Short mmCIF file of C-alpha atoms and ligand atoms in Angstrom, two decimals:
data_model
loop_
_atom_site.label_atom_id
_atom_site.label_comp_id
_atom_site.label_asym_id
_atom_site.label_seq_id
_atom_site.Cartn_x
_atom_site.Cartn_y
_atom_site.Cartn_z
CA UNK A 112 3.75 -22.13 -9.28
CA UNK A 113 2.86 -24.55 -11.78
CA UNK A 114 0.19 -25.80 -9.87
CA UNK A 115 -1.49 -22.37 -8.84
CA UNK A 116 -1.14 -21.27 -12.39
CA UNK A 117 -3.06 -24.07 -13.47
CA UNK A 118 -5.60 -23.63 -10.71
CA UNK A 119 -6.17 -19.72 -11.30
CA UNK A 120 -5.09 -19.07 -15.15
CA UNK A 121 -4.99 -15.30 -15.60
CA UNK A 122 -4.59 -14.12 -12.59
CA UNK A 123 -1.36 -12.26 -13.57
CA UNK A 124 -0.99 -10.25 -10.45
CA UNK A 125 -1.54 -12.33 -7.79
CA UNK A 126 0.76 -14.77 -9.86
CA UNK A 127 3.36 -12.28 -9.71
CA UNK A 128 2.74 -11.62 -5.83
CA UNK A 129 3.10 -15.30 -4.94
CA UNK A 130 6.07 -15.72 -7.48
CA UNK A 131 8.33 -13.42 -6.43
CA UNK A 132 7.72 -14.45 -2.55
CA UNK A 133 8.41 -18.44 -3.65
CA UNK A 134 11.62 -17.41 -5.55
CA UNK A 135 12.99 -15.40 -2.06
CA UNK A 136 12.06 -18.28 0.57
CA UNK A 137 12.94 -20.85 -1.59
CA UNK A 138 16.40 -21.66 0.39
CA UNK A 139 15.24 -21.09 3.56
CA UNK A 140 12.04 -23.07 2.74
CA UNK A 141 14.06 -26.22 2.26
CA UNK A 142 15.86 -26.11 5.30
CA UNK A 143 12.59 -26.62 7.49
CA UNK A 144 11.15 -29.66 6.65
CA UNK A 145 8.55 -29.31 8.78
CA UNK A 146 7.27 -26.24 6.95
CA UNK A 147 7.21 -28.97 3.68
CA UNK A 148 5.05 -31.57 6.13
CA UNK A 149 2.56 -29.17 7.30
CA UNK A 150 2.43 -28.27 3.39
CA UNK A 151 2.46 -24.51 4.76
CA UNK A 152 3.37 -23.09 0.97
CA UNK A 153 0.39 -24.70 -0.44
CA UNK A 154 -1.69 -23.25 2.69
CA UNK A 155 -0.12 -19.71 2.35
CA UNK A 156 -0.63 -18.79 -1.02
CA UNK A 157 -4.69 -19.20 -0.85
CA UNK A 158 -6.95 -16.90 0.69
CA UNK A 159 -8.80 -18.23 3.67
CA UNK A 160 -11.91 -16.87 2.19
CA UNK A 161 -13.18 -14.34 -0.54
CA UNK A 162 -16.53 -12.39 -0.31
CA UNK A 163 -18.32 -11.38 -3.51
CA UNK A 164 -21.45 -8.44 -3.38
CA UNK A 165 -23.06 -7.34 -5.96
CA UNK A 166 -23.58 -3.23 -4.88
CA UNK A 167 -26.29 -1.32 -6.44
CA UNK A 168 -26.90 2.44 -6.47
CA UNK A 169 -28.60 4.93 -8.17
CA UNK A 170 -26.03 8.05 -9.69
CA UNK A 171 -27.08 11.71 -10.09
CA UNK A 172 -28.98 11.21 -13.72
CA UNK A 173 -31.37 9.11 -11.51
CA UNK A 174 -29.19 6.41 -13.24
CA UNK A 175 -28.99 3.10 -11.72
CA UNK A 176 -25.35 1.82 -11.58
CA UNK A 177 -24.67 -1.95 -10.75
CA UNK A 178 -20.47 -2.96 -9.24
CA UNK A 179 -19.05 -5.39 -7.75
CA UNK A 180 -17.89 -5.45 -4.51
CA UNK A 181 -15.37 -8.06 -2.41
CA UNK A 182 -13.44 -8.69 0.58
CA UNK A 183 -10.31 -10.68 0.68
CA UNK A 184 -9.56 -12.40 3.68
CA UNK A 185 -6.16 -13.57 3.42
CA UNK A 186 -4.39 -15.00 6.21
CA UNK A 187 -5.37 -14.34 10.22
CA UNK A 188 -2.81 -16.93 11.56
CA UNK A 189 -0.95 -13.39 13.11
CA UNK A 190 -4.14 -11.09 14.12
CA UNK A 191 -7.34 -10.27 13.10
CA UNK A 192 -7.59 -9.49 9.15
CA UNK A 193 -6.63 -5.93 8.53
CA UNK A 194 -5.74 -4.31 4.98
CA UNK A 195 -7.12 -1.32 2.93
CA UNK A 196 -9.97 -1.25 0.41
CA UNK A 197 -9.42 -0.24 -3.10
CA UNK A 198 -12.08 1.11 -5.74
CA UNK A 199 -10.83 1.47 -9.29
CA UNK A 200 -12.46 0.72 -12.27
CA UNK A 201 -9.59 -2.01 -13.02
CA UNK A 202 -10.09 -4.10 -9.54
CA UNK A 203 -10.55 -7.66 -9.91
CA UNK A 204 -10.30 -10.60 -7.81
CA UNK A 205 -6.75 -11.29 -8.96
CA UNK A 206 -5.66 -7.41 -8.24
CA UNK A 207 -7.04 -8.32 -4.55
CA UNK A 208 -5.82 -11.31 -3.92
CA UNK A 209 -2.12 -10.03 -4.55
CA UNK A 210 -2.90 -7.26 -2.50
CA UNK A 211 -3.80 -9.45 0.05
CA UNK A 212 -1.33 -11.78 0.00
CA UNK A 213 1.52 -8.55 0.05
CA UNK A 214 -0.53 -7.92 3.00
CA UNK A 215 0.01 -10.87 5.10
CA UNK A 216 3.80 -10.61 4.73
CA UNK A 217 3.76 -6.55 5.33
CA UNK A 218 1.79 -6.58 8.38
CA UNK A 219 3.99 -9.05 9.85
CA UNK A 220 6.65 -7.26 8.91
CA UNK A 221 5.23 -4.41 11.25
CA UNK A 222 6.35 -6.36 14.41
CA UNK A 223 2.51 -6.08 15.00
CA UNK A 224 -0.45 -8.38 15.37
CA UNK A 225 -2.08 -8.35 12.27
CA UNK A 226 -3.45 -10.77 9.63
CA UNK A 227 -4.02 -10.19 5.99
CA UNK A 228 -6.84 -8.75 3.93
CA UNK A 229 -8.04 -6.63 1.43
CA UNK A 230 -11.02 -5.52 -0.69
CA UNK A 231 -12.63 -3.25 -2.73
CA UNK A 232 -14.79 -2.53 -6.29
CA UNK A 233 -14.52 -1.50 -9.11
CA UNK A 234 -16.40 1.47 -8.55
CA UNK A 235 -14.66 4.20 -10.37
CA UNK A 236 -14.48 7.60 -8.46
CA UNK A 237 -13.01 9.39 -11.19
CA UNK A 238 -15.54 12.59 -12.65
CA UNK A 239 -18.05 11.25 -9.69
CA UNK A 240 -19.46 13.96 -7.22
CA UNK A 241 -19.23 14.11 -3.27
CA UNK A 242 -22.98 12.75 -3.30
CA UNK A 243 -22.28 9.72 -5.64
CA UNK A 244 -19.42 8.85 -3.46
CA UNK A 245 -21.40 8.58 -0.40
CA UNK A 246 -24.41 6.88 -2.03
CA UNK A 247 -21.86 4.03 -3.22
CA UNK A 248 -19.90 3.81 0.40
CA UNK A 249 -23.58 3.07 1.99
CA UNK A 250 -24.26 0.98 -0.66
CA UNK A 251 -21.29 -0.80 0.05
CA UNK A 252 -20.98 -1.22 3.52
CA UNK A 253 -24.67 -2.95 2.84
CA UNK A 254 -23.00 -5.97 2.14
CA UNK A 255 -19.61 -5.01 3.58
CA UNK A 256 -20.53 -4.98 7.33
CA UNK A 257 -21.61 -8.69 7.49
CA UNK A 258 -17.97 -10.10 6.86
CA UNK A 259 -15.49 -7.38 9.38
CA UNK A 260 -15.70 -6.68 12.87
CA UNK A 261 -12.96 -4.61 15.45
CA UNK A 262 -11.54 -8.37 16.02
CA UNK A 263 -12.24 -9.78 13.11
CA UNK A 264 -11.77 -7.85 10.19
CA UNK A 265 -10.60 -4.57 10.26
CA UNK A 266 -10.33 -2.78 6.71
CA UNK A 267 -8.95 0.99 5.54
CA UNK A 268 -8.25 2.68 2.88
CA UNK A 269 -6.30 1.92 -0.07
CA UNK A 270 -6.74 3.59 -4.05
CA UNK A 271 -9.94 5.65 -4.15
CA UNK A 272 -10.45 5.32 -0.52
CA UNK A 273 -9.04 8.08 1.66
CA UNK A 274 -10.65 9.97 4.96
CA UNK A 275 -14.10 11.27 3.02
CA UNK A 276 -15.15 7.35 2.18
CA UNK A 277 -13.64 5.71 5.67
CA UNK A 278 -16.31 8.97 7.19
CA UNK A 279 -19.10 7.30 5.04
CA UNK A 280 -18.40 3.55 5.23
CA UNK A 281 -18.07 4.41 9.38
CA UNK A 282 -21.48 6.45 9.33
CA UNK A 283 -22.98 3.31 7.20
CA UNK A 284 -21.14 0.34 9.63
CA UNK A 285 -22.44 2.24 12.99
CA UNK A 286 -26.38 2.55 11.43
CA UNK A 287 -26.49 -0.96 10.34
CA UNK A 288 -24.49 -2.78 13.49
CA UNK A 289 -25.73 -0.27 16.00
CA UNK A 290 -22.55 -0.27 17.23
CA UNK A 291 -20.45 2.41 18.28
CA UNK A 292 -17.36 1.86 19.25
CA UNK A 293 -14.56 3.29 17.19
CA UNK A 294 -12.53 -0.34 16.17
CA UNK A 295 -14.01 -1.06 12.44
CA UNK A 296 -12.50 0.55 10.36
CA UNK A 297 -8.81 2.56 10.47
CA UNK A 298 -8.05 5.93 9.03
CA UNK A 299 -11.11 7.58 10.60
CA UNK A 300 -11.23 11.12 11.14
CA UNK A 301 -9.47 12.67 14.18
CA UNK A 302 -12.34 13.79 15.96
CA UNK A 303 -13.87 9.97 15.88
CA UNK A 304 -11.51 7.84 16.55
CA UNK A 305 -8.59 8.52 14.15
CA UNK A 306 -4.82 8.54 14.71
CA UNK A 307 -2.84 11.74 14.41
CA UNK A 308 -0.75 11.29 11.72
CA UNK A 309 -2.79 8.09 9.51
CA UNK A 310 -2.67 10.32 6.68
CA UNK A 311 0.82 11.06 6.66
CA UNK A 312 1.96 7.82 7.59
CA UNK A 313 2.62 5.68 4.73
CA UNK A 314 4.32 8.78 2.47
CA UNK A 315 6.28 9.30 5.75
CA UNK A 316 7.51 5.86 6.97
CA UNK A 317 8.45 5.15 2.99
CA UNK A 318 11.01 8.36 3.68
CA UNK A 319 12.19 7.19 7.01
CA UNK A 320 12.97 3.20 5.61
CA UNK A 321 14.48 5.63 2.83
CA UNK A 322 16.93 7.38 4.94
CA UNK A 323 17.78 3.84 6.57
CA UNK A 324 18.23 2.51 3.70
CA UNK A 325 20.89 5.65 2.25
CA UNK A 326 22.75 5.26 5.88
CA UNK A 327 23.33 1.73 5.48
CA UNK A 328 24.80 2.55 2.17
CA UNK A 329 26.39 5.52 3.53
CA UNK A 330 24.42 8.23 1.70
CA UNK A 331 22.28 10.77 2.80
CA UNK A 332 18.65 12.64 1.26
CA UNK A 333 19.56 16.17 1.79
CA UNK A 334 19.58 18.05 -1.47
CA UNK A 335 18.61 14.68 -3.48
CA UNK A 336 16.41 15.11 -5.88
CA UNK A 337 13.81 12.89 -5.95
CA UNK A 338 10.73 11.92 -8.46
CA UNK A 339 7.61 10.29 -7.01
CA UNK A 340 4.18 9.21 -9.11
CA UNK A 341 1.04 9.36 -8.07
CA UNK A 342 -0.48 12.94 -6.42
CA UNK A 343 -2.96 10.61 -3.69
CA UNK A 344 -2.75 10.52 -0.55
CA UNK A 345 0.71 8.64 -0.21
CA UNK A 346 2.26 10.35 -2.74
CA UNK A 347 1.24 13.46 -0.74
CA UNK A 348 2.94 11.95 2.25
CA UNK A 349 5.74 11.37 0.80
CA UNK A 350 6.69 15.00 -0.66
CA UNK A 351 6.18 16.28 2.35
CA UNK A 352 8.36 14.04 4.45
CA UNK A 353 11.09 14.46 1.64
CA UNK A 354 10.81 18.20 1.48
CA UNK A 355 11.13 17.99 5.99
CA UNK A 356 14.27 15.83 5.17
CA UNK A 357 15.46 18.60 3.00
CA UNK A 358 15.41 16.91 -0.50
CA UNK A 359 14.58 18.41 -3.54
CA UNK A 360 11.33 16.51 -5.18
CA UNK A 361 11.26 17.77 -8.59
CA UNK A 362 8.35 15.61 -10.08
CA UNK A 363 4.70 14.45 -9.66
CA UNK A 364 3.41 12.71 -11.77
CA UNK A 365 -0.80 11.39 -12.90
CA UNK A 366 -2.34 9.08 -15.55
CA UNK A 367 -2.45 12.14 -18.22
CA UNK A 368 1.82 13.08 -17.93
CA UNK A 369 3.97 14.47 -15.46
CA UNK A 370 4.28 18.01 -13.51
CA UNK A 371 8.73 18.75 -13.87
CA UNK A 372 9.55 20.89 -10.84
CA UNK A 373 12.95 22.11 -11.67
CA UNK A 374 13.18 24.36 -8.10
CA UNK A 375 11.72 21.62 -6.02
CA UNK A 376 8.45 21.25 -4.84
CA UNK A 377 6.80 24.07 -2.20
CA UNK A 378 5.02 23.39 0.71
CA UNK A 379 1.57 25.12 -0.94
CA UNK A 380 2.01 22.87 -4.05
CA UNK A 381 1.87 19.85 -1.30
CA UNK A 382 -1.01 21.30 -0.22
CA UNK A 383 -2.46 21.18 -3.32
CA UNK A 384 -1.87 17.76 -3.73
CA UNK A 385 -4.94 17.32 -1.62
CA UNK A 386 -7.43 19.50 -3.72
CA UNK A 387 -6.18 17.50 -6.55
CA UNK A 388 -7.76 14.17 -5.07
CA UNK A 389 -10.51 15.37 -3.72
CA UNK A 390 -11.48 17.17 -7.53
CA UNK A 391 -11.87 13.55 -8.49
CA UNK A 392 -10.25 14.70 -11.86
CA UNK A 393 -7.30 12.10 -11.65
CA UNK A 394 -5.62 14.83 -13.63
CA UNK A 395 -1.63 16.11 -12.75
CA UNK A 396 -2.02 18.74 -15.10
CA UNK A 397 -3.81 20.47 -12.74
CA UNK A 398 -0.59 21.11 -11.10
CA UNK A 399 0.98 23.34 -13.51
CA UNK A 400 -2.29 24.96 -14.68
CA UNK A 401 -2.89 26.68 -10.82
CA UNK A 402 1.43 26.60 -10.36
CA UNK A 403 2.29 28.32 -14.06
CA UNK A 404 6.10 28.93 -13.97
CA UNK A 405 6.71 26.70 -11.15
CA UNK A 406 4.95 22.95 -12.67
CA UNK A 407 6.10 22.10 -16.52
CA UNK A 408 3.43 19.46 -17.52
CA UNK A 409 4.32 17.31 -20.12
CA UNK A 410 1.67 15.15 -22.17
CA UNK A 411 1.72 11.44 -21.82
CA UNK A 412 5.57 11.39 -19.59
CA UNK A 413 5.88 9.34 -16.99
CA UNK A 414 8.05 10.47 -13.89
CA UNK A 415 10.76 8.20 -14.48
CA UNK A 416 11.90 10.41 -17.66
CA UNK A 417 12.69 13.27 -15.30
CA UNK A 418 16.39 13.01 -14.15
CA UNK A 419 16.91 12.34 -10.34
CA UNK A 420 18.60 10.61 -7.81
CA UNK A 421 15.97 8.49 -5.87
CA UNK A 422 12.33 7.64 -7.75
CA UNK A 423 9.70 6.63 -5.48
CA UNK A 424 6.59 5.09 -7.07
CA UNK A 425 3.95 6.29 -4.91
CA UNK A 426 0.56 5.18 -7.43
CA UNK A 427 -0.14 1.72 -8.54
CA UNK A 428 0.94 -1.71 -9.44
CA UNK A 429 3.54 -2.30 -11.76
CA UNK A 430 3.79 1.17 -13.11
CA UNK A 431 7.36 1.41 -13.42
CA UNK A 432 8.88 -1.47 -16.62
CA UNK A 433 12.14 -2.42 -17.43
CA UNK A 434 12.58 0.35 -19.90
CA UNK A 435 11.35 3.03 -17.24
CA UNK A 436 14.22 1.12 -14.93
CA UNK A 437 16.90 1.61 -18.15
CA UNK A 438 15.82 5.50 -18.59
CA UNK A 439 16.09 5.76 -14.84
CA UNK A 440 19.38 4.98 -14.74
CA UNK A 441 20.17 7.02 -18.14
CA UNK A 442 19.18 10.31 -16.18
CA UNK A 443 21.82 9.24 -13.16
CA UNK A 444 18.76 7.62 -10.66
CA UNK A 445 20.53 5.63 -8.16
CA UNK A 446 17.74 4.97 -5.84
CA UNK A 447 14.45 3.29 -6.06
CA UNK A 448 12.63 2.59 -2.53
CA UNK A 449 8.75 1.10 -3.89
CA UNK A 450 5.95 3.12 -2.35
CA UNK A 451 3.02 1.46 -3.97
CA UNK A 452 2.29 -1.86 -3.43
CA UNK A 453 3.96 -4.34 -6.44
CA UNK A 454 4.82 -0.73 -8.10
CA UNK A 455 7.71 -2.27 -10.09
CA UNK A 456 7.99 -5.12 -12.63
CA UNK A 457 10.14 -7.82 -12.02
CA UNK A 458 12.05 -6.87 -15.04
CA UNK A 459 12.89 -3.69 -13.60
CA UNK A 460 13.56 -5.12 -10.10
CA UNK A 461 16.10 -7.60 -11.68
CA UNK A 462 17.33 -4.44 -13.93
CA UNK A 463 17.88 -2.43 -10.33
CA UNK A 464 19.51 -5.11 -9.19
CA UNK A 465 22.01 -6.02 -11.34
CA UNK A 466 22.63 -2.74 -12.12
CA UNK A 467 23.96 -1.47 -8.52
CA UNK A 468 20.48 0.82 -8.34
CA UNK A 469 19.73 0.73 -4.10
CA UNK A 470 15.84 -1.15 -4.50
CA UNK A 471 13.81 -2.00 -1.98
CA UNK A 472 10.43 -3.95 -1.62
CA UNK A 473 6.57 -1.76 -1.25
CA UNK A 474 6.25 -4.76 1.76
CA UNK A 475 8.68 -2.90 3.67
CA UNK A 476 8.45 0.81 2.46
CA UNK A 477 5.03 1.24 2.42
CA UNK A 478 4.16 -0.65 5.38
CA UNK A 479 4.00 2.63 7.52
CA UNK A 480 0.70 2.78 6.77
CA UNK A 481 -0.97 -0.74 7.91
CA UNK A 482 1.64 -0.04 11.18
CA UNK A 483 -0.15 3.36 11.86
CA UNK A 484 -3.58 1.83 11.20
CA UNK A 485 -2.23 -0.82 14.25
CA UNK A 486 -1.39 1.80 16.17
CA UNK A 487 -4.90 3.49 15.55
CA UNK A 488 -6.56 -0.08 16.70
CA UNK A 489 -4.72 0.18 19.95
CA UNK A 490 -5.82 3.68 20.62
CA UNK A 491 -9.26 2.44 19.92
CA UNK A 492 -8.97 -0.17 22.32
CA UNK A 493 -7.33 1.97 25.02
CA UNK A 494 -10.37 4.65 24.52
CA UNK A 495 -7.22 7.43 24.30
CA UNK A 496 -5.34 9.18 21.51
CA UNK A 497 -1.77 10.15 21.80
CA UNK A 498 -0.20 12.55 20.74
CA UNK A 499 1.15 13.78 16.99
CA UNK A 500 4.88 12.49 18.57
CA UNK A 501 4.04 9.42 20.54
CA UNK A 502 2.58 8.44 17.16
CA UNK A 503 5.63 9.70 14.76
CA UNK A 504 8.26 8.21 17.08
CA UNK A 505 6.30 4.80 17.16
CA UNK A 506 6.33 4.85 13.44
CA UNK A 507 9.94 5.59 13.81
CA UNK A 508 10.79 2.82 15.72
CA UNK A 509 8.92 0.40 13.28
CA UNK A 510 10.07 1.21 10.07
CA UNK A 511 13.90 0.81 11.79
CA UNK A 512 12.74 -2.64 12.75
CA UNK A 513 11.63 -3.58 9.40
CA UNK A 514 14.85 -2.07 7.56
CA UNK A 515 16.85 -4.26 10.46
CA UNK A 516 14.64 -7.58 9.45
CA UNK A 517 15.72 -6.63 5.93
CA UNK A 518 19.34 -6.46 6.86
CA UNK A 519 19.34 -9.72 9.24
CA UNK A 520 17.34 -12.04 6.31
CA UNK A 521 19.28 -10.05 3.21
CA UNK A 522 22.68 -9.66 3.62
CA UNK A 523 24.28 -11.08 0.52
CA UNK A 524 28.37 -12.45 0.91
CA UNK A 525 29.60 -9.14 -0.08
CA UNK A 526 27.80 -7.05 2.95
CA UNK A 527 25.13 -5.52 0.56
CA UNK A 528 21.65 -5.82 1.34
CA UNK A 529 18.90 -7.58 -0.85
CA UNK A 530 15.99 -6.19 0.46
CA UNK A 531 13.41 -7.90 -1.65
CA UNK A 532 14.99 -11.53 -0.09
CA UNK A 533 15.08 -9.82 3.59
CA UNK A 534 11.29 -8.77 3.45
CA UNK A 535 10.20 -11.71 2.07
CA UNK A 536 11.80 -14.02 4.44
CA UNK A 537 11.56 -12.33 7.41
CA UNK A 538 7.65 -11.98 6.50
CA UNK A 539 7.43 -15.61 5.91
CA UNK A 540 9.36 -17.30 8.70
CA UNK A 541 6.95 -15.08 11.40
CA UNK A 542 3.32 -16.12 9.28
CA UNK A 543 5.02 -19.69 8.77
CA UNK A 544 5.97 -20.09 12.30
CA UNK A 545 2.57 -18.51 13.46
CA UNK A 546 0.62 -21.25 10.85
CA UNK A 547 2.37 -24.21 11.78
CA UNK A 548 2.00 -23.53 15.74
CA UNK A 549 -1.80 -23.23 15.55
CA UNK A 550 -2.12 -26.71 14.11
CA UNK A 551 -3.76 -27.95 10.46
CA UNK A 552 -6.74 -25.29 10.04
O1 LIG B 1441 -1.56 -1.27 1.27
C1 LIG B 1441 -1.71 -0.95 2.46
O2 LIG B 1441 -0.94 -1.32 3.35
C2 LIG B 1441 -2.87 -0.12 2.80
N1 LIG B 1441 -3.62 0.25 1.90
C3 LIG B 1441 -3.16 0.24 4.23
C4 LIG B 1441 -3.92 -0.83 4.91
C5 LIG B 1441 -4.37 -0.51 6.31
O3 LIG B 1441 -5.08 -1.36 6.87
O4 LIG B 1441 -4.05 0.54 6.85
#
């Protein structure tokens, strides 16, 4: 750690990222000396290459606007690179390079061949219209398309990048490559090339690792209630799995405060979710103003003041501190399963911890997602699309694996389950074995 903070001094994130991964593997580390030979540590925690674009368009004024644009390629000793792309104003090449790194360990945690990537700009899409969005994707993929390829480099979405900007990086890729096969980029639309079920897929394999996780502990999520942040597309995904699962979600919540729903959330408030994100607004409020009765917004609240049994962070990273981890447990919150990726400190992971609060990892939660965008490459490559079941029962099936790699890696002496140590291991030992088989490179 010393020596990478030395090497890349405020980069807090990816700092973070790599930190809490050393501290996990650390024991099992030292027991394979001929991880320590091959110097696989040193190898792991660099990218294997980063791409930096300058992207220039020209906004509705007539205006032209200047960002920057990158791609991440982390680690491809597993499969081809394959993460999301994020634009927010606040990306930088530290924000990416965690992300990346999470990656690598996530998407080997999906029991499926893929390496570790991501990218992005810090284009912001807040207050921008449908037109400005599309003009920036094309400018984008203007540079983008050079570095990824169906077995190279396969990106998606992540933050600011749902179905509309995958449709207009895709329409951009085809027109420049001339090539039109379907295996770019994942979290296309259903009618070219998408899987059933992308959209859902991270908000619903966070609720079925959830419901492995209360089993294991011998609880259940009927008639919990449950707070989640964020009103994207996970978050969405996530209400609507809990609401199937018959919990009770009683907050959303934005940037600007949080929407209290003391009945529960409603299937047409879900829906609404959607408009929300595609307004561009960033704005919860919104909620409460088209739901009056129903949504309570309150100023400048986060969701973690609204009492609850589980709180899934479903928005960005580190969004939920220490404190937020104290007033959690003040309102009787038992449960925290990480939906976003690094959504917690490490002072309120320790505080979870030691505190008997059930926490477990984004790496594992969230990783629904990335395993639905793998099962989206293989329908690509098959030239078929299954079905909304084949799909959901595959995602099934992988987010049980991941909560048993958990178990087998994290079992502490007393039978409970670490499930930051599990992920993080079991991630490791599959990239590390995977590194040090394919020679020095
Ligand atoms: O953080 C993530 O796993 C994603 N944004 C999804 C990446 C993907 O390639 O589907």
């Amino acid at each position: 750690m010393a020596m990478l903070q030395a090497k890349h001094p405020g980069e807090s994130e990816y700092l973070q990222a790599v930190q809490e991964v050393l501290e996990s593997i650390e024991e099992i580390y030292n027991q394979h000396p001929e991880f320590e030979k091959a110097k696989i540590v040193e190898r792991m925690v660099e990218p294997d290459r980063i791409f930096t674009f300058r992207v220039t368009w020209v906004d509705d004024r007539g205006e032209v606007q200047s960002n920057l644009g990158y791609r991440v390629q982390f680690n491809s000793a597993i499969g081809p690179y394959k993460g999301g792309l994020r634009f927010h104003r606040a990306v930088t090449p530290s924000m990416l390079k965690f992300l990346g790194f999470e990656q690598t360990f996530k998407n080997a945690l999906t029991t499926l061949p893929m390496g570790g990537a991501k990218g992005g700009s810090d284009f912001d899409p807040v207050g921008k219209s449908d037109a400005e969005i599309m003009r920036f994707c094309q400018a984008f993929m203007l540079e983008l398309w050079r570095c990824i390829g169906p077995d190279q480099d396969i990106p998606a979405g992540d933050v600011g990048v749902g179905g509309r900007e995958i449709g207009f990086l895709n329409g951009m890729y085809q027109k420049l490559a001339r090539e039109y096969h379907t295996g770019v980029l994942t979290g296309k639309g259903a009618t070219w090339g998408g899987s059933i079920l992308r959209p859902e897929a991270t908000g619903f394999g966070a609720l079925y690792f959830t419901q492995h996780l209360l089993h294991k502990a011998g609880k259940d999520i009927k008639d919990k209630k449950v707070v989640i942040s964020g009103f994207g597309n996970v978050a969405w995904g996530a209400v609507k799995k809990a609401m199937q699962l018959g919990a009770k979600v009683v907050a959303i919540s934005g940037p600007d405060g949080v929407c209290v729903v003391p009945d529960g959330m409603t299937a047409e408030m879900n829906d609404y979710m959607l408009d929300m994100r595609a307004s561009n607004r960033n704005m919860v409020e919104d909620m409460a103003v088209k739901f009056p009765g129903k949504a309570q917004f309150i100023a400048g609240k986060k969701a973690w003041s609204v009492p609850c049994d589980i709180a899934l962070p479903c928005a960005f990273q580190n969004e939920l501190s220490e404190d937020d981890a104290k007033e959690l447990k003040a309102n009787g919150c038992w449960c925290c399963c990480e939906v976003s990726n690094m959504g917690c400190q490490p002072g309120a992971i320790h505080f979870f911890q030691n505190n008997g609060i059930l926490f477990a990892p984004g790496k594992a939660v969230n990783a629904g997602g990335v395993a639905t965008s793998g099962l989206e490459m293989t329908q690509n490559a098959a030239h078929l699309s299954w079905t909304a079941q084949e799909v959901d029962d595959r995602l099934h099936q992988i987010m049980q694996s991941i909560h048993e790699q958990c178990v087998k890696f994290g079992t502490r002496a007393d039978g409970s389950v670490d499930y930051v140590k599990g992920a993080n291991i079991a991630g490791f030992m599959k990239v590390a074995t995977a590194m040090l088989e394919q020679g020095i490179i």
